[in-house]
Amino acid sequence: MLPKVVIVGRPNAGKSTLFNKIIGKRRALTHETPYLTRDFMTEEVAWNRVFFELIDTAGIDSTLKNTLNKKIIEMLTRKIEEAEIIIFTVDGMSQVTLLDEQIANLIRKMGKEIILVINKVDGPNKLKVNYEYSKFGFEKVMNVSSVHGTGIGDLLDMITDILKENGHSETPEEKEPEPDEERLTKRGTTKTLSRRRRKEIEEEALKKETASKEKDEKGNEYDPNAAIKIAVVGQPNAGKSSILNAILGYERTLVCEEPGTTRDSIDTNITFENRKITLIDTAGIRKNTSAYDKIEYFSVNRAIATLEKCDVAIIMIDAVKGITFQDKHILDVALTNGKGVVISFNKIDMIKGKDLESVKQDLVNYLHNEFPDSAHVPKCFVSAMKNLNVFEPLQTAIRIYEAVVNSKITTSMLNSYITEIISLHPPVSFKGRMLKIYYSTMVAKTPPTFVLFVNNTKLVSSAYERYIKNKLRQAFHFEGYPIRANFKTSMSKASKNQ
């Protein structure tokens, strides 16, 4: 397990900006508004050949007495207890505050290595700043500017030096030669046989790598052994964070009745049933965009961007509230972007037992009537609060993803099946002309995408396209994913008919 380095400080001291600068990308939302960060974010960092886990946390404010702040402090305290190094971040452009002193007293009692980071310092006022914060008595002090990157390298040097002193070894050197090559070296034929053997190994690895990689709709390669990105999306208070915590078995993300508790998209890497998974909790997406403040605007945009980049989306719907326009909009965005979808109706514990089955059927029927494309999307009924069926959406998401990725559809198999379904239900002629499908091929797996070469694309009716898609879904068990069928005019056949 990697050593943990946690960033703490009062609100608006620049913790998330520092976190983003160290990891080299904008993962955490940053804004001049205080109390922006609520959940903690983690990222693996490598510096000076030492790896550690960097954790960004919410601002500490003991003066707030609401439920949300109480949960934030409880979660933050657990993170500090787990950490090996605490980066105490203060605002170098302001004087020492009572909150700064309270945090300093809190972390001093933890018995951890503490680095006082005076942020927002890249001018001649640094001597004055050092004097202001020298009252804390911390030995290790760094002046940095998270925005401009000043002092970040020195800070990382200090962190890795401490970790090395605490016994955390550097990354291993290059591997020793393979046993085959060692034996060949003793025989005095290193240059000839070792090089030949190395070439054979490289060729075998290249073949395996090429065979293991497929392409998505945009032509991007992906590795079937990579982690499956599963995003949990939905409206505010649908239970996204609750089900994530129920799956993990601990409070990874904050859960509160206050809408909009989650603001960042929170990634959690796990191994579930021998499969690597990246679970992504997102901000609630609501309809009335005109009412968004700047923070919520960025949160929602990030949630939608996550929805566009994930492999499978688990859409959480409040079963008590029922299906809303926004739920259908989220479903439409997911399917339009070619994502696998699992619909999870949450809070079934709040429905009376005798009414549960009828409510389930009503929800499904209404969804199918309002959104016909949802008929092929699997549905789950869960209660994150009561731990009922909480693993079912995740298991279903993995199942539909692997069914698509591992599908083996050869071109000859596809063309034989297309010929069969055409003979069962021939297309209707249009102005005396009949649609002819000459050749078909599968060009992508996520989502399943087919190209069909025909005599004239204008002869393809929407009804017949839907018929072909439905038959392909039935034959190859494509569940939860939209099917793309791209019709193209066959140039060779068209030239002969001219």
mmCIF file of C-alpha atoms in Angstrom, residues 235-369:
data_model
loop_
_atom_site.group_PDB
_atom_site.id
_atom_site.type_symbol
_atom_site.label_atom_id
_atom_site.label_comp_id
_atom_site.label_asym_id
_atom_site.label_seq_id
_atom_site.Cartn_x
_atom_site.Cartn_y
_atom_site.Cartn_z
ATOM 1 C CA GLN A 235 -30.580 13.866 -10.428
ATOM 2 C CA PRO A 236 -29.664 15.367 -7.029
ATOM 3 C CA ASN A 237 -30.695 13.198 -4.070
ATOM 4 C CA ALA A 238 -31.343 10.120 -6.215
ATOM 5 C CA GLY A 239 -28.906 8.148 -4.040
ATOM 6 C CA LYS A 240 -25.731 8.118 -6.164
ATOM 7 C CA SER A 241 -23.257 8.581 -3.316
ATOM 8 C CA SER A 242 -25.292 6.300 -1.040
ATOM 9 C CA ILE A 243 -25.120 3.330 -3.392
ATOM 10 C CA LEU A 244 -21.412 3.918 -4.011
ATOM 11 C CA ASN A 245 -20.762 3.839 -0.257
ATOM 12 C CA ALA A 246 -22.949 0.730 0.110
ATOM 13 C CA ILE A 247 -20.944 -1.082 -2.585
ATOM 14 C CA LEU A 248 -17.614 -0.091 -1.035
ATOM 15 C CA GLY A 249 -18.697 -0.832 2.517
ATOM 16 C CA TYR A 250 -17.451 2.505 3.877
ATOM 17 C CA GLU A 251 -18.259 6.204 3.500
ATOM 18 C CA ARG A 252 -16.159 7.129 0.475
ATOM 19 C CA THR A 253 -18.344 10.088 -0.507
ATOM 20 C CA LEU A 254 -20.426 12.418 1.613
ATOM 21 C CA VAL A 255 -24.134 11.648 1.902
ATOM 22 C CA CYS A 256 -26.486 14.377 3.072
ATOM 23 C CA GLU A 257 -30.117 15.347 2.509
ATOM 24 C CA GLU A 258 -28.924 18.711 1.183
ATOM 25 C CA PRO A 259 -29.142 18.629 -2.645
ATOM 26 C CA GLY A 260 -25.853 19.171 -4.491
ATOM 27 C CA THR A 261 -23.617 17.677 -1.789
ATOM 28 C CA THR A 262 -21.335 16.058 -4.388
ATOM 29 C CA ARG A 263 -19.576 18.584 -6.602
ATOM 30 C CA ASP A 264 -16.538 16.865 -8.081
ATOM 31 C CA SER A 265 -16.563 13.624 -10.046
ATOM 32 C CA ILE A 266 -15.020 11.208 -7.551
ATOM 33 C CA ASP A 267 -13.064 8.205 -8.888
ATOM 34 C CA THR A 268 -12.642 5.064 -6.786
ATOM 35 C CA ASN A 269 -10.585 2.139 -8.096
ATOM 36 C CA ILE A 270 -11.659 -1.297 -6.854
ATOM 37 C CA THR A 271 -11.425 -4.960 -7.783
ATOM 38 C CA PHE A 272 -14.867 -6.532 -7.902
ATOM 39 C CA GLU A 273 -15.349 -10.231 -8.724
ATOM 40 C CA ASN A 274 -11.808 -10.367 -10.158
ATOM 41 C CA ARG A 275 -12.450 -7.391 -12.443
ATOM 42 C CA LYS A 276 -10.784 -3.984 -12.207
ATOM 43 C CA ILE A 277 -13.395 -1.254 -11.863
ATOM 44 C CA THR A 278 -13.224 2.544 -11.697
ATOM 45 C CA LEU A 279 -16.403 3.751 -9.990
ATOM 46 C CA ILE A 280 -17.191 7.408 -10.627
ATOM 47 C CA ASP A 281 -19.607 9.336 -8.423
ATOM 48 C CA THR A 282 -20.887 12.499 -10.117
ATOM 49 C CA ALA A 283 -22.733 15.678 -9.232
ATOM 50 C CA GLY A 284 -26.522 15.625 -9.528
ATOM 51 C CA ILE A 285 -27.811 16.790 -12.921
ATOM 52 C CA ARG A 286 -31.006 18.817 -12.677
ATOM 53 C CA LYS A 287 -33.169 20.419 -15.328
ATOM 54 C CA ASN A 288 -33.324 24.120 -14.467
ATOM 55 C CA THR A 289 -29.964 25.247 -15.820
ATOM 56 C CA SER A 290 -30.913 28.917 -15.488
ATOM 57 C CA ALA A 291 -30.827 28.513 -11.700
ATOM 58 C CA TYR A 292 -27.267 27.152 -11.611
ATOM 59 C CA ASP A 293 -24.658 29.140 -9.767
ATOM 60 C CA LYS A 294 -21.106 29.029 -11.143
ATOM 61 C CA ILE A 295 -20.086 26.148 -8.885
ATOM 62 C CA GLU A 296 -23.037 23.977 -9.846
ATOM 63 C CA TYR A 297 -22.550 24.890 -13.505
ATOM 64 C CA PHE A 298 -19.014 23.481 -13.492
ATOM 65 C CA SER A 299 -20.079 20.466 -11.404
ATOM 66 C CA VAL A 300 -22.869 19.546 -13.817
ATOM 67 C CA ASN A 301 -20.627 20.051 -16.852
ATOM 68 C CA ARG A 302 -18.073 17.728 -15.311
ATOM 69 C CA ALA A 303 -20.776 15.142 -14.589
ATOM 70 C CA ILE A 304 -21.927 15.262 -18.218
ATOM 71 C CA ALA A 305 -18.314 15.020 -19.446
ATOM 72 C CA THR A 306 -17.863 11.957 -17.227
ATOM 73 C CA LEU A 307 -21.028 10.462 -18.710
ATOM 74 C CA GLU A 308 -19.576 10.968 -22.196
ATOM 75 C CA LYS A 309 -16.256 9.267 -21.331
ATOM 76 C CA CYS A 310 -17.345 6.288 -19.203
ATOM 77 C CA ASP A 311 -17.893 2.719 -20.473
ATOM 78 C CA VAL A 312 -21.180 2.127 -18.659
ATOM 79 C CA ALA A 313 -23.541 4.534 -16.899
ATOM 80 C CA ILE A 314 -25.650 3.474 -13.926
ATOM 81 C CA ILE A 315 -28.549 5.932 -13.977
ATOM 82 C CA MET A 316 -30.058 6.331 -10.512
ATOM 83 C CA ILE A 317 -33.775 7.179 -10.391
ATOM 84 C CA ASP A 318 -35.776 7.936 -7.250
ATOM 85 C CA ALA A 319 -38.525 5.276 -7.306
ATOM 86 C CA VAL A 320 -40.671 7.306 -4.890
ATOM 87 C CA LYS A 321 -40.415 10.507 -6.905
ATOM 88 C CA GLY A 322 -40.940 8.642 -10.169
ATOM 89 C CA ILE A 323 -39.465 9.133 -13.649
ATOM 90 C CA THR A 324 -39.018 12.782 -14.621
ATOM 91 C CA PHE A 325 -38.136 14.580 -17.835
ATOM 92 C CA GLN A 326 -34.569 14.993 -16.593
ATOM 93 C CA ASP A 327 -34.181 11.239 -16.010
ATOM 94 C CA LYS A 328 -35.164 10.667 -19.643
ATOM 95 C CA HIS A 329 -32.747 13.396 -20.735
ATOM 96 C CA ILE A 330 -29.842 11.740 -18.893
ATOM 97 C CA LEU A 331 -30.758 8.400 -20.482
ATOM 98 C CA ASP A 332 -30.855 10.053 -23.908
ATOM 99 C CA VAL A 333 -27.409 11.640 -23.401
ATOM 100 C CA ALA A 334 -25.919 8.271 -22.388
ATOM 101 C CA LEU A 335 -27.381 6.352 -25.355
ATOM 102 C CA THR A 336 -26.593 9.145 -27.831
ATOM 103 C CA ASN A 337 -22.954 8.896 -26.750
ATOM 104 C CA GLY A 338 -22.997 5.129 -27.285
ATOM 105 C CA LYS A 339 -22.650 4.169 -23.616
ATOM 106 C CA GLY A 340 -23.866 1.043 -21.952
ATOM 107 C CA VAL A 341 -26.716 1.855 -19.570
ATOM 108 C CA VAL A 342 -28.156 0.259 -16.437
ATOM 109 C CA ILE A 343 -31.198 1.905 -14.827
ATOM 110 C CA SER A 344 -31.318 1.584 -11.064
ATOM 111 C CA PHE A 345 -34.522 2.545 -9.252
ATOM 112 C CA ASN A 346 -33.514 3.487 -5.701
ATOM 113 C CA LYS A 347 -35.440 3.869 -2.395
ATOM 114 C CA ILE A 348 -37.717 0.851 -2.893
ATOM 115 C CA ASP A 349 -37.677 0.423 0.899
ATOM 116 C CA MET A 350 -39.953 3.465 1.086
ATOM 117 C CA ILE A 351 -42.682 1.726 -0.954
ATOM 118 C CA LYS A 352 -45.166 -0.466 0.911
ATOM 119 C CA GLY A 353 -44.529 -4.162 0.375
ATOM 120 C CA LYS A 354 -47.948 -4.944 -1.116
ATOM 121 C CA ASP A 355 -47.589 -2.091 -3.621
ATOM 122 C CA LEU A 356 -43.985 -2.787 -4.606
ATOM 123 C CA GLU A 357 -44.576 -5.132 -7.555
ATOM 124 C CA SER A 358 -47.265 -2.928 -9.086
ATOM 125 C CA VAL A 359 -45.053 0.163 -8.671
ATOM 126 C CA LYS A 360 -42.165 -1.646 -10.354
ATOM 127 C CA GLN A 361 -44.342 -2.604 -13.307
ATOM 128 C CA ASP A 362 -45.777 0.909 -13.578
ATOM 129 C CA LEU A 363 -42.287 2.451 -13.622
ATOM 130 C CA VAL A 364 -41.053 0.084 -16.336
ATOM 131 C CA ASN A 365 -44.187 0.477 -18.480
ATOM 132 C CA TYR A 366 -44.091 4.262 -18.217
ATOM 133 C CA LEU A 367 -40.401 4.362 -19.157
ATOM 134 C CA HIS A 368 -40.937 2.105 -22.189
ATOM 135 C CA ASN A 369 -43.891 4.182 -23.369
#
